[in-house]
GROMACS .gro file of C-alpha atoms in nm:
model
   79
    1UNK     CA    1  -4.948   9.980  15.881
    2UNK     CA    2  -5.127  10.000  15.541
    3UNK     CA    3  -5.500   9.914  15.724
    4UNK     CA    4  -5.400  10.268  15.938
    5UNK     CA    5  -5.351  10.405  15.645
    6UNK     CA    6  -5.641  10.377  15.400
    7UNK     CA    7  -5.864  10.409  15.709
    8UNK     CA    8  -5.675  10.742  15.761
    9UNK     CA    9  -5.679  10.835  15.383
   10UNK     CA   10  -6.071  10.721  15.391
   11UNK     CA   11  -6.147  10.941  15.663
   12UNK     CA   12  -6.007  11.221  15.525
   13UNK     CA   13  -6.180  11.174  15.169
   14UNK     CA   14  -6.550  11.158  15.375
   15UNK     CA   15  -6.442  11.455  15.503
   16UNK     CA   16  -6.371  11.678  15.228
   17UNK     CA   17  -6.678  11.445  15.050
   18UNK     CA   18  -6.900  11.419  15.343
   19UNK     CA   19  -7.215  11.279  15.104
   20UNK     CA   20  -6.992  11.058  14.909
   21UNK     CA   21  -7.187  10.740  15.030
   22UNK     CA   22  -6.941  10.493  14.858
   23UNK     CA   23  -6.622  10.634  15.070
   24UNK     CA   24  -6.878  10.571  15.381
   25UNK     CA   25  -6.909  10.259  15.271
   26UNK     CA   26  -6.535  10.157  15.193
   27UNK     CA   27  -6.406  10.249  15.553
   28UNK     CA   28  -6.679  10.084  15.710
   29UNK     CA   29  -6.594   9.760  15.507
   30UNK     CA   30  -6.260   9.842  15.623
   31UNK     CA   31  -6.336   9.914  15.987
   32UNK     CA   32  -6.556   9.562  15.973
   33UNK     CA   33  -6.259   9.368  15.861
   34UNK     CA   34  -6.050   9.525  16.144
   35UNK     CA   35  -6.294   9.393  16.363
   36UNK     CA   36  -6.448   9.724  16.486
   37UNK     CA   37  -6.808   9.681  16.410
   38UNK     CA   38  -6.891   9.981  16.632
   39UNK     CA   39  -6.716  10.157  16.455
   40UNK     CA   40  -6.836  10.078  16.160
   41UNK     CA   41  -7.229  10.131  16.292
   42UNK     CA   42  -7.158  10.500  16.354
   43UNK     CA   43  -7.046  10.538  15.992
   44UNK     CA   44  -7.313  10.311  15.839
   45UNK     CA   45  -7.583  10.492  16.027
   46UNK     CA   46  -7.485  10.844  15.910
   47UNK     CA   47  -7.464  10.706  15.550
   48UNK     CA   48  -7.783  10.493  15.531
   49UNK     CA   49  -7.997  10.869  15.721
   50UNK     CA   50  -7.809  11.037  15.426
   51UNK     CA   51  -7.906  10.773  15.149
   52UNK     CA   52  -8.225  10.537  15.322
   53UNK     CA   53  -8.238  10.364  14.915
   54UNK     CA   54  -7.920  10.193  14.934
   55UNK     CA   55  -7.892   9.867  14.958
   56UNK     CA   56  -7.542   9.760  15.001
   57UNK     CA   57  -7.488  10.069  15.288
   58UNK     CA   58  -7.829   9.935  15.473
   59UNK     CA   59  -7.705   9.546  15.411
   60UNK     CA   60  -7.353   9.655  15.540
   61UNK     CA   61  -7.526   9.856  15.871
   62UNK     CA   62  -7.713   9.495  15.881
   63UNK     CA   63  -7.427   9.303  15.954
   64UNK     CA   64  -7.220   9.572  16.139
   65UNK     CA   65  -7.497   9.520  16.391
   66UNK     CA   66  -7.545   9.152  16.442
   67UNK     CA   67  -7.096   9.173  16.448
   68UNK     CA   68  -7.165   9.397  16.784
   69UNK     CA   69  -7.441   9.173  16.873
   70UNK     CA   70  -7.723   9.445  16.846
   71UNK     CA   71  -7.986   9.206  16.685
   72UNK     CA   72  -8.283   9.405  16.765
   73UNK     CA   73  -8.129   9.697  16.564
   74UNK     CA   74  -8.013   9.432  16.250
   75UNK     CA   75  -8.408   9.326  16.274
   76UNK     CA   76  -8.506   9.699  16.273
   77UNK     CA   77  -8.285   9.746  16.013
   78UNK     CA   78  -8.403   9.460  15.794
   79UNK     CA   79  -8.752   9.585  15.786
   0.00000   0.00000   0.00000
């Protein structure tokens, strides 16, 4: 459907723009509201290593981890 889609057309735009933090950040939003957190952690973590400053991308990893339950790595995360 159209989710399959943008998450398709997503993946292929952080491909060809792998340090375009904002298309990181869009499929992981995406991949959240298809409920797969985990998913969205290994995306989240590769973009907050590339850009530690951001806010919204370390906010996002913050509640991509307490979604998969990993509240250790959220607390980590919030420090």
């Amino acid at each position: 459907g159209e989710t399959a889609l943008a998450e398709e057309r997503l993946r292929a735009a952080a491909d060809l723009a792998p340090r375009d933090l904002e298309i990181r950040v869009q499929l992981a939003q995406l991949l959240m509201q298809s409920n797969r957190a985990g998913q969205a952690v290994a995306v989240l973590e590769k973009a907050v290593l590339a850009s530690p400053d951001d806010a919204s991308a370390r906010e996002l990893l913050i509640r991509a981890y307490i979604a998969t339950r990993d509240l250790d790595a959220a607390r980590t995360g919030a420090e």
